[in-house]
Coordinates of C-alpha atoms in Angstrom, one line a residue:
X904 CA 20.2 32.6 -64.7
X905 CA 20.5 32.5 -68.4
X906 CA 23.8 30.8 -69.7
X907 CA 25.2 31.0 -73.3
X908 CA 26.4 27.3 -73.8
X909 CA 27.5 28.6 -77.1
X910 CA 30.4 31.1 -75.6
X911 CA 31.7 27.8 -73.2
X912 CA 33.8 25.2 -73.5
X913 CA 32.9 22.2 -71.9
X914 CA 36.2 20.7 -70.9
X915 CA 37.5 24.1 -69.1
X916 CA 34.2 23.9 -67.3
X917 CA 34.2 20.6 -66.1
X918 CA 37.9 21.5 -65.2
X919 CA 36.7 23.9 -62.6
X920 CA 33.7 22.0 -61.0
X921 CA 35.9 19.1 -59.9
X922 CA 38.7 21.5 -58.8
X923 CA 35.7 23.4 -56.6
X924 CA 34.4 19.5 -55.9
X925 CA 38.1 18.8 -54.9
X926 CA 38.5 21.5 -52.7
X927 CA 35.0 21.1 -50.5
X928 CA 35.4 17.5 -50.2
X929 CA 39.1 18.3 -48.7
X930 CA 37.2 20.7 -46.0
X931 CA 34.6 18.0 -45.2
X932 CA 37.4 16.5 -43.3
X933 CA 36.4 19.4 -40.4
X934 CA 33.0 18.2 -40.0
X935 CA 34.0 14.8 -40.0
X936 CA 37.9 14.4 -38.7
X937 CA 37.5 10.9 -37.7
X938 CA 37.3 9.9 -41.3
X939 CA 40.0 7.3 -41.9
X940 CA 41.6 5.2 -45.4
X941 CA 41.8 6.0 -48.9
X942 CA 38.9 8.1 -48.8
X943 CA 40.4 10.5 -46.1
X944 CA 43.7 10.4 -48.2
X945 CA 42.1 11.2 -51.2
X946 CA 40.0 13.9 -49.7
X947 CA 43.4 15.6 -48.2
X948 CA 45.1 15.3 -52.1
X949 CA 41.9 16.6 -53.2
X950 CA 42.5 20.3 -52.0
X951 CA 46.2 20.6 -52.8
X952 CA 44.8 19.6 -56.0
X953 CA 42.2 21.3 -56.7
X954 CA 43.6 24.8 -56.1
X955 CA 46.9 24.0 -58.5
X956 CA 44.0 23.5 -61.1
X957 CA 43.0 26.5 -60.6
X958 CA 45.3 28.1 -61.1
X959 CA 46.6 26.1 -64.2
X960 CA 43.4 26.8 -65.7
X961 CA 42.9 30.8 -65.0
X962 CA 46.6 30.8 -66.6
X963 CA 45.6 29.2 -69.6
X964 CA 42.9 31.6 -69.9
X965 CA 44.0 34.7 -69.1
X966 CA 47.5 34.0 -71.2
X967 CA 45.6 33.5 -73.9
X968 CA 43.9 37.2 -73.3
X969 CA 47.5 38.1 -72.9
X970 CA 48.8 37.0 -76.1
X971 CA 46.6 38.6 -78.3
X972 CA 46.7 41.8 -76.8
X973 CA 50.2 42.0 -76.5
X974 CA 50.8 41.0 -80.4
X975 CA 48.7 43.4 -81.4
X976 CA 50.3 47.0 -82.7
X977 CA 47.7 48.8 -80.1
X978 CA 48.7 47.5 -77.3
X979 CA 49.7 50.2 -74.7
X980 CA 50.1 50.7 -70.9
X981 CA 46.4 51.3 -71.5
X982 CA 45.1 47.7 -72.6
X983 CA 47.5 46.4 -69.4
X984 CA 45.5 49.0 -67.2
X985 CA 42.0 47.6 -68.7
X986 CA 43.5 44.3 -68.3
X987 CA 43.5 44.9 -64.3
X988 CA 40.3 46.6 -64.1
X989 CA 38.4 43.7 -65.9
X990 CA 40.3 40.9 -63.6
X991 CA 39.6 43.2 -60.4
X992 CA 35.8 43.7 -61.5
X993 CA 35.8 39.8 -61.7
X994 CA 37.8 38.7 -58.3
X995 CA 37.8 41.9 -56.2
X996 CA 33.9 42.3 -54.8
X997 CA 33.5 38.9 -54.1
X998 CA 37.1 39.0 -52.0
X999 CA 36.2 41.9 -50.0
X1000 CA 32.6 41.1 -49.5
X1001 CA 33.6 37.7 -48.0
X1002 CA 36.6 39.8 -46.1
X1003 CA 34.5 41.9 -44.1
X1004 CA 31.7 38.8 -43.6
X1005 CA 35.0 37.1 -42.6
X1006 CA 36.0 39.7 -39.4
X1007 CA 31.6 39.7 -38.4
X1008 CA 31.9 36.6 -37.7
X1009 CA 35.0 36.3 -35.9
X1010 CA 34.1 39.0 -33.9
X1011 CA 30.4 37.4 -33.2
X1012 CA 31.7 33.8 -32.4
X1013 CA 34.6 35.7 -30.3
X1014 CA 37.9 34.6 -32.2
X1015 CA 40.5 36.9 -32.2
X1016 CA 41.1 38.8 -35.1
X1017 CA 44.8 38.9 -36.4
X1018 CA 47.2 41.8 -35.6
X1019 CA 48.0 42.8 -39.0
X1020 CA 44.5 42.7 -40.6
X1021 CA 45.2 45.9 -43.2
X1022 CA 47.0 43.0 -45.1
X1023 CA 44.5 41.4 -46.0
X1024 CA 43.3 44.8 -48.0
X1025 CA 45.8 44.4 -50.1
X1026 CA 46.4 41.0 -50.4
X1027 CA 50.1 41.4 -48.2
X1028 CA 48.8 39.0 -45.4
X1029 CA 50.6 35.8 -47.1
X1030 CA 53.1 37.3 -49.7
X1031 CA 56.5 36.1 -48.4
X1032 CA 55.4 34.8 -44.0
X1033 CA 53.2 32.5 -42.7
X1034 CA 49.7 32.1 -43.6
X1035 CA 47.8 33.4 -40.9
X1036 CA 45.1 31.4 -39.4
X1037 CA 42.3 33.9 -39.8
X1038 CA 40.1 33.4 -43.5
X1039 CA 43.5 30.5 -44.6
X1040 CA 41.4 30.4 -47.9
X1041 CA 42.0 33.3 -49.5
X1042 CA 45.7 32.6 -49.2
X1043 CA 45.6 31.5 -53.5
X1044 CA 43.6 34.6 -53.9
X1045 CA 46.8 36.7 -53.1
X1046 CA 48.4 34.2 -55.5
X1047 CA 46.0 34.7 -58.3
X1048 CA 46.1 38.8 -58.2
X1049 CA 49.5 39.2 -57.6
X1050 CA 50.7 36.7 -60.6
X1051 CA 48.0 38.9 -63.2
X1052 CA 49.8 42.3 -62.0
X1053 CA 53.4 40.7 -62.3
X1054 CA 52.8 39.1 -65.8
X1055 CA 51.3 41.9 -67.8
X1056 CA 53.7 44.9 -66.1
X1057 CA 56.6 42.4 -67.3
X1058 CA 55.5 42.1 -71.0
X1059 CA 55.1 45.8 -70.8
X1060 CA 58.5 46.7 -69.6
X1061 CA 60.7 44.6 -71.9
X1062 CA 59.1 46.8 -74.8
X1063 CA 61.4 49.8 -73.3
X1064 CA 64.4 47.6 -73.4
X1065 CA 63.4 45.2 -76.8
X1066 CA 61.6 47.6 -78.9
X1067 CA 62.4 45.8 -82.2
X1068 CA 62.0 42.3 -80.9
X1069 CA 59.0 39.4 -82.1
X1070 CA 56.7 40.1 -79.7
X1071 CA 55.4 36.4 -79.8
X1072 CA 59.3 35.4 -78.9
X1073 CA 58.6 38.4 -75.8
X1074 CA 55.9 36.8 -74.7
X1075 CA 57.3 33.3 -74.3
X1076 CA 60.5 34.4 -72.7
X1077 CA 58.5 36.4 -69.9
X1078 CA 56.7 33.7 -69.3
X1079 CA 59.8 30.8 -68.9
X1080 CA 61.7 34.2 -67.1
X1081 CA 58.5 34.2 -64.6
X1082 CA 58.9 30.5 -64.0
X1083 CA 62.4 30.0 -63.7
X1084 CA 62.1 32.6 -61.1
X1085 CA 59.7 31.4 -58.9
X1086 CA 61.5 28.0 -58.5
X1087 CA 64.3 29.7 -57.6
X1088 CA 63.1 31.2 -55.0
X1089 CA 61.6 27.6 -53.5
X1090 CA 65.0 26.5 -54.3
X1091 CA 65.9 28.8 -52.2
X1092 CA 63.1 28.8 -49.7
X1093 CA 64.5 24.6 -49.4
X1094 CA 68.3 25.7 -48.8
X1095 CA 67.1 28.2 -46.1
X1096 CA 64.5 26.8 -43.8
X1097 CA 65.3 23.5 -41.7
X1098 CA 61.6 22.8 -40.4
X1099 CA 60.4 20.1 -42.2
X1100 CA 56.9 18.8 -41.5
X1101 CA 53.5 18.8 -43.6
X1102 CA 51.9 21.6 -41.5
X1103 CA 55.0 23.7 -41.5
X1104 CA 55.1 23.1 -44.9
X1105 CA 51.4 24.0 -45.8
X1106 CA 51.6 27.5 -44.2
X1107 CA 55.0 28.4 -45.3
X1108 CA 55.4 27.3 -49.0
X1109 CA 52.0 26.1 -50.4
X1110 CA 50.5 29.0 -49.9
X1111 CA 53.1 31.3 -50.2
X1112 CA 52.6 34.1 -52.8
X1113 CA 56.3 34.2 -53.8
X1114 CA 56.8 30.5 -54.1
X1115 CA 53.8 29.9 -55.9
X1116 CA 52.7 32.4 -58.4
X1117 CA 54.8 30.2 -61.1
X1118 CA 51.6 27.5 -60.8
X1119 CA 50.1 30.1 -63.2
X1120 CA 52.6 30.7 -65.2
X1121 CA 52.3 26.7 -66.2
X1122 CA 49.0 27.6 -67.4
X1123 CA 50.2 30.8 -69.7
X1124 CA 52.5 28.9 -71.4
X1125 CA 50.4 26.1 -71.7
X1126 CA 48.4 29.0 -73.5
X1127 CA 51.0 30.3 -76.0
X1128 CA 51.4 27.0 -77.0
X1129 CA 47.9 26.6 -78.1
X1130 CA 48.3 29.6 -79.9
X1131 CA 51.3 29.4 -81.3
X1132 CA 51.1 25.8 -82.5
X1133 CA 47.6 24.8 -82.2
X1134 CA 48.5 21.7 -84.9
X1135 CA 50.8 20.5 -82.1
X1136 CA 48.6 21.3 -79.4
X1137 CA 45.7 19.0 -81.0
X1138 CA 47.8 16.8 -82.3
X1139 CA 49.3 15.3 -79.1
X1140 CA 45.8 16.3 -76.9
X1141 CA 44.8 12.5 -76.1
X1142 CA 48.4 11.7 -75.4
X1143 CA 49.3 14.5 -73.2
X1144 CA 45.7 14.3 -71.3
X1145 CA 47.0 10.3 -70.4
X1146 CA 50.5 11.5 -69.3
X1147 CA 49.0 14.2 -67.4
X1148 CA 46.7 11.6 -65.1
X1149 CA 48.9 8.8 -65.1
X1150 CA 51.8 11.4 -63.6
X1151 CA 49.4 12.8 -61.5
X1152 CA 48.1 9.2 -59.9
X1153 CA 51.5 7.9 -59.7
X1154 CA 53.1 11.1 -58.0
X1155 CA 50.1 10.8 -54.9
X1156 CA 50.8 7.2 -55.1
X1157 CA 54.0 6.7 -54.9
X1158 CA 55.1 9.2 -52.3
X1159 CA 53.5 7.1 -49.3
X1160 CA 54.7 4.0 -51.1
X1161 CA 58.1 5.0 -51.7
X1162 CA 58.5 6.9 -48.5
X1163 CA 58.8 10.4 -50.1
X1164 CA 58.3 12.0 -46.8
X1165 CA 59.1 15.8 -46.3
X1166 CA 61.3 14.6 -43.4
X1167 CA 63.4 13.2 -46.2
X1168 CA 63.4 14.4 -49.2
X1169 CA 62.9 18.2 -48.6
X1170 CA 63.5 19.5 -51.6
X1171 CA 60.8 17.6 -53.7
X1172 CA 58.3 19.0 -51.7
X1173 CA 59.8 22.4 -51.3
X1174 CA 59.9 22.9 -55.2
X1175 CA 60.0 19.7 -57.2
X1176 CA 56.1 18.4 -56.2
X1177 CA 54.4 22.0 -57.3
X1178 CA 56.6 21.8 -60.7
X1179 CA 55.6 18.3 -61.7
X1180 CA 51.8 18.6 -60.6
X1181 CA 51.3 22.2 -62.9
X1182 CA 53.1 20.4 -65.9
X1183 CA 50.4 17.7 -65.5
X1184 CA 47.4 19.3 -64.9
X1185 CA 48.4 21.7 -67.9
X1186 CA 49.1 18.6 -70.3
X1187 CA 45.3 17.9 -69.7
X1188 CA 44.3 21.3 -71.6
X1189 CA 44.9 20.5 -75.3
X1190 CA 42.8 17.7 -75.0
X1191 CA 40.0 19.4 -72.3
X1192 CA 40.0 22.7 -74.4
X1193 CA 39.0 20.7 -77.3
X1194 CA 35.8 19.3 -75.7
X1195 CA 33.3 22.1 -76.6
X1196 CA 30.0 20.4 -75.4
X1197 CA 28.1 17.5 -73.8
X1198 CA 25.3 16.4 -72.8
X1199 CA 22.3 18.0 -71.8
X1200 CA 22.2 16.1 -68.4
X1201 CA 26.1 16.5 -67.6
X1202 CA 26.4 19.7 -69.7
X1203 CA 24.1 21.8 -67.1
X1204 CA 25.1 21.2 -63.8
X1205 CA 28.4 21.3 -64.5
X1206 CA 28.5 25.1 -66.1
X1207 CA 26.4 25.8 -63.3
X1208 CA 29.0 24.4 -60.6
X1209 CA 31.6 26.2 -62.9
X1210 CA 29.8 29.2 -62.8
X1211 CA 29.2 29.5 -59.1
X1212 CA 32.7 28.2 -58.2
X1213 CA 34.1 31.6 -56.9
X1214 CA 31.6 31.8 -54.8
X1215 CA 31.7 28.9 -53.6
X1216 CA 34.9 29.0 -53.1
X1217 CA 35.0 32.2 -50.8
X1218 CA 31.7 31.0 -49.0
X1219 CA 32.2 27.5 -48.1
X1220 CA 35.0 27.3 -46.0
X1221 CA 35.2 30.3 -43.4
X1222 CA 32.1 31.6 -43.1
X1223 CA 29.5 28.4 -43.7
X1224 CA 31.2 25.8 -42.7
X1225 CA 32.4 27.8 -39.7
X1226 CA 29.2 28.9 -38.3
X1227 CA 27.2 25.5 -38.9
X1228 CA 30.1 24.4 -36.9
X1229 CA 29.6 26.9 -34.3
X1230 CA 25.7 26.5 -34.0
X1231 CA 25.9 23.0 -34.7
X1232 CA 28.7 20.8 -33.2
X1233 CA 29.5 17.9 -36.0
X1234 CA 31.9 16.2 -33.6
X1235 CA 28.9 13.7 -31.4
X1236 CA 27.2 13.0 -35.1
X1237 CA 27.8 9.4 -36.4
X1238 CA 25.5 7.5 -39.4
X1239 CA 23.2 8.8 -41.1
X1240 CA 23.0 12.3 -39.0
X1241 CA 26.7 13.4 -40.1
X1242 CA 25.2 12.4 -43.9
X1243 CA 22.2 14.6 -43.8
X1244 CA 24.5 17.4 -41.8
X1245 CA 26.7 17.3 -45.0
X1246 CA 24.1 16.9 -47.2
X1247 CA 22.6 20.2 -45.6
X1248 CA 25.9 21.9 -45.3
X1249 CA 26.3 21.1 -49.1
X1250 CA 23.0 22.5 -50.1
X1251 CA 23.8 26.1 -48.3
X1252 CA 26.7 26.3 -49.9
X1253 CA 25.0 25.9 -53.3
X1254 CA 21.9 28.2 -52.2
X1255 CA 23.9 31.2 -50.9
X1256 CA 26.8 31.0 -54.0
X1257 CA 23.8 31.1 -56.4
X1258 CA 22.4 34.0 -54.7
X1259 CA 25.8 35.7 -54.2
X1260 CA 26.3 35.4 -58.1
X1261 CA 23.0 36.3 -59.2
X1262 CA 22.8 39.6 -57.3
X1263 CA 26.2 40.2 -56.4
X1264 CA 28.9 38.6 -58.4
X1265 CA 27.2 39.0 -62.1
X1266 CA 26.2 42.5 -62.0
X1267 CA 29.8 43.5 -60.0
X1268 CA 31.6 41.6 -63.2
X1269 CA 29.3 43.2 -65.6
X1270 CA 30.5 46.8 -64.7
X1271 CA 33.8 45.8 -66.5
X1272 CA 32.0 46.3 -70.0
X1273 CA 30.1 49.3 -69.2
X1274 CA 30.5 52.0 -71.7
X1275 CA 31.4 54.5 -68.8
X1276 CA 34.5 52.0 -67.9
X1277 CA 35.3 51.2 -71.7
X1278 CA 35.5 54.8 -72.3
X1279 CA 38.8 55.4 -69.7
X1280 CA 40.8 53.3 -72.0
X1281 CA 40.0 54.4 -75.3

């Protein structure tokens, strides 16, 4: 697998390998539940994490795709269209693929299959109820392709109503519109529902398409911002990269010391916690988006774990984890056996998302910039 260093940016990929890190070390915690301390709290924060930079980071990039095509005098229904073909080349065949390995293997280990599983097709199975139980991963996937549909048809739209308006001044208010939005509806979401426990809250609000496709958004105005005043945006990199970690430390931190519990203070997890922990992760861009290389020895595993990420994001949970589970009980492991069974689970992860983007992913994504495709939007 060849890899241009030249057309990367170090910081954005070492961005995504921990948030991948963050996320497998959260689902460890299956194979080995009796995992107690800091380390099993850490894990846990870990995969809220890690998703939320995510999708801070695919904001950041995509808004900045955004931008300059909307600026631009050509910019039609056309370049929106091409804009959803190029993100649906890119997130689409590994989604489906893993879909439909998904249902095989709950049919073959004999779980039953949810009732409405034509959601799932169109990413409908979490948009405003309960995160069903079957393939719970894909839940930020729904997230992710509803959020680059919503933005782009927006910015569109308000052409018809703004004709003569600065397009950059467009851009941003669609963006704070989009935001504003979706905390409203978790400030509405918090007035509404009475239930308040972590597990309740997990399935019902975390991963909730229409309480969370602001987490983005964080991320597209993060990427304006770059644009618009990248003298700002270096400027205050080192500063906003501290007050991004310290917030993020001291918000996991304090809630246990304090006794922010979602028993008691509802509406900070309802809407106040996703606000404050996309604001920080996207403070960390002006400063990681600046970081163009490393080292040899950090710089390549690294893009390689960036690289592979998706993959190993739609592999790792549902389908290997689940079967070495199934073949292979964890639960009577202890020592040095439950090391080398997540040592081995770690290593099919890596082997199958390498050949899944090698033969799979790659060439799917590369269909995007084939003439015959190019030549529909012309």
């Amino acid at each position: 697998m060849r890899i241009d260093y030249e057309k990367r940016i170090f910081g954005l990929d070492l961005m995504r390998a921990i948030a991948i890190i963050m996320v497998m070390c959260s689902h460890t915690l299956w194979i080995t539940p009796e995992m107690r301390g800091i380390t099993r709290k850490l894990f846990s924060i870990g995969g809220i994490l890690g998703v939320d930079v995510f999708f801070v980071l695919s904001g950041f990039l995509i808004g900045r795709i955004l931008y300059k095509m909307y600026v631009s005098k050509a910019f039609r229904f056309k370049e929106v269209t091409y804009f959803w073909v190029r993100r649906w080349f890119r997130t689409l065949p590994n989604y489906y693929l893993t879909l439909v390995i998904n249902i095989l293997v709950a049919i073959y280990i004999g779980s039953q299959l949810p009732d409405q599983l034509w959601k799932y097709g169109f990413f409908l199975h979490n948009f405003s109820t309960q995160l069903p139980w079957f393939y719970p991963e894909s839940w930020s996937l729904s997230v992710e392709e509803f959020a680059y549909i919503l933005g782009p048809l927006l910015l569109y739209l308000v052409l018809f109503i703004r004709k003569k308006a600065s397009r950059p001044r467009l851009f941003l208010q669609v963006t704070l519109f989009i935001l504003v939005l979706f905390v409203l509806t978790k400030l509405m979401y918090n007035h509404e529902q009475a239930i308040r426990h972590m597990r309740h809250w997990t399935l019902n609000v975390k991963s909730i398409v229409i309480y969370r496709i602001d987490a983005i958004y964080y991320g597209v105005l993060a990427a304006y911002i770059s644009i618009v005043k990248p003298q700002f945006w270096y400027k205050i990199k080192n500063l906003a990269f501290a007050f991004g970690v310290v917030v993020l430390i001291a918000i996991n931190f304090l809630i246990p010391i304090k006794g922010w519990f979602i028993e008691y203070y509802p509406q900070f997890w309802n809407v106040w916690y996703f606000v404050i922990k996309s604001l920080a992760i996207a403070c960390t861009l002006p400063l990681l988006s600046d970081i163009k290389t490393a080292p040899k020895s950090i710089r390549i595993p690294i893009t390689y774990i960036s690289i592979l990420s998706y993959s190993i994001y739609v592999f790792h949970y549902s389908i290997i984890m689940q079967l070495m589970k199934y073949f292979i009980p964890s639960e009577p492991m202890e020592g040095f056996d439950l090391i080398i069974y997540l040592l081995v689970y770690v290593l099919i992860t890596f082997v199958v998302s390498y050949l899944v983007y090698r033969f799979y992913e790659k060439p799917m994504t590369d269909l995007r910039d084939s003439p015959k495709i190019k030549s529909y939007f012309k």
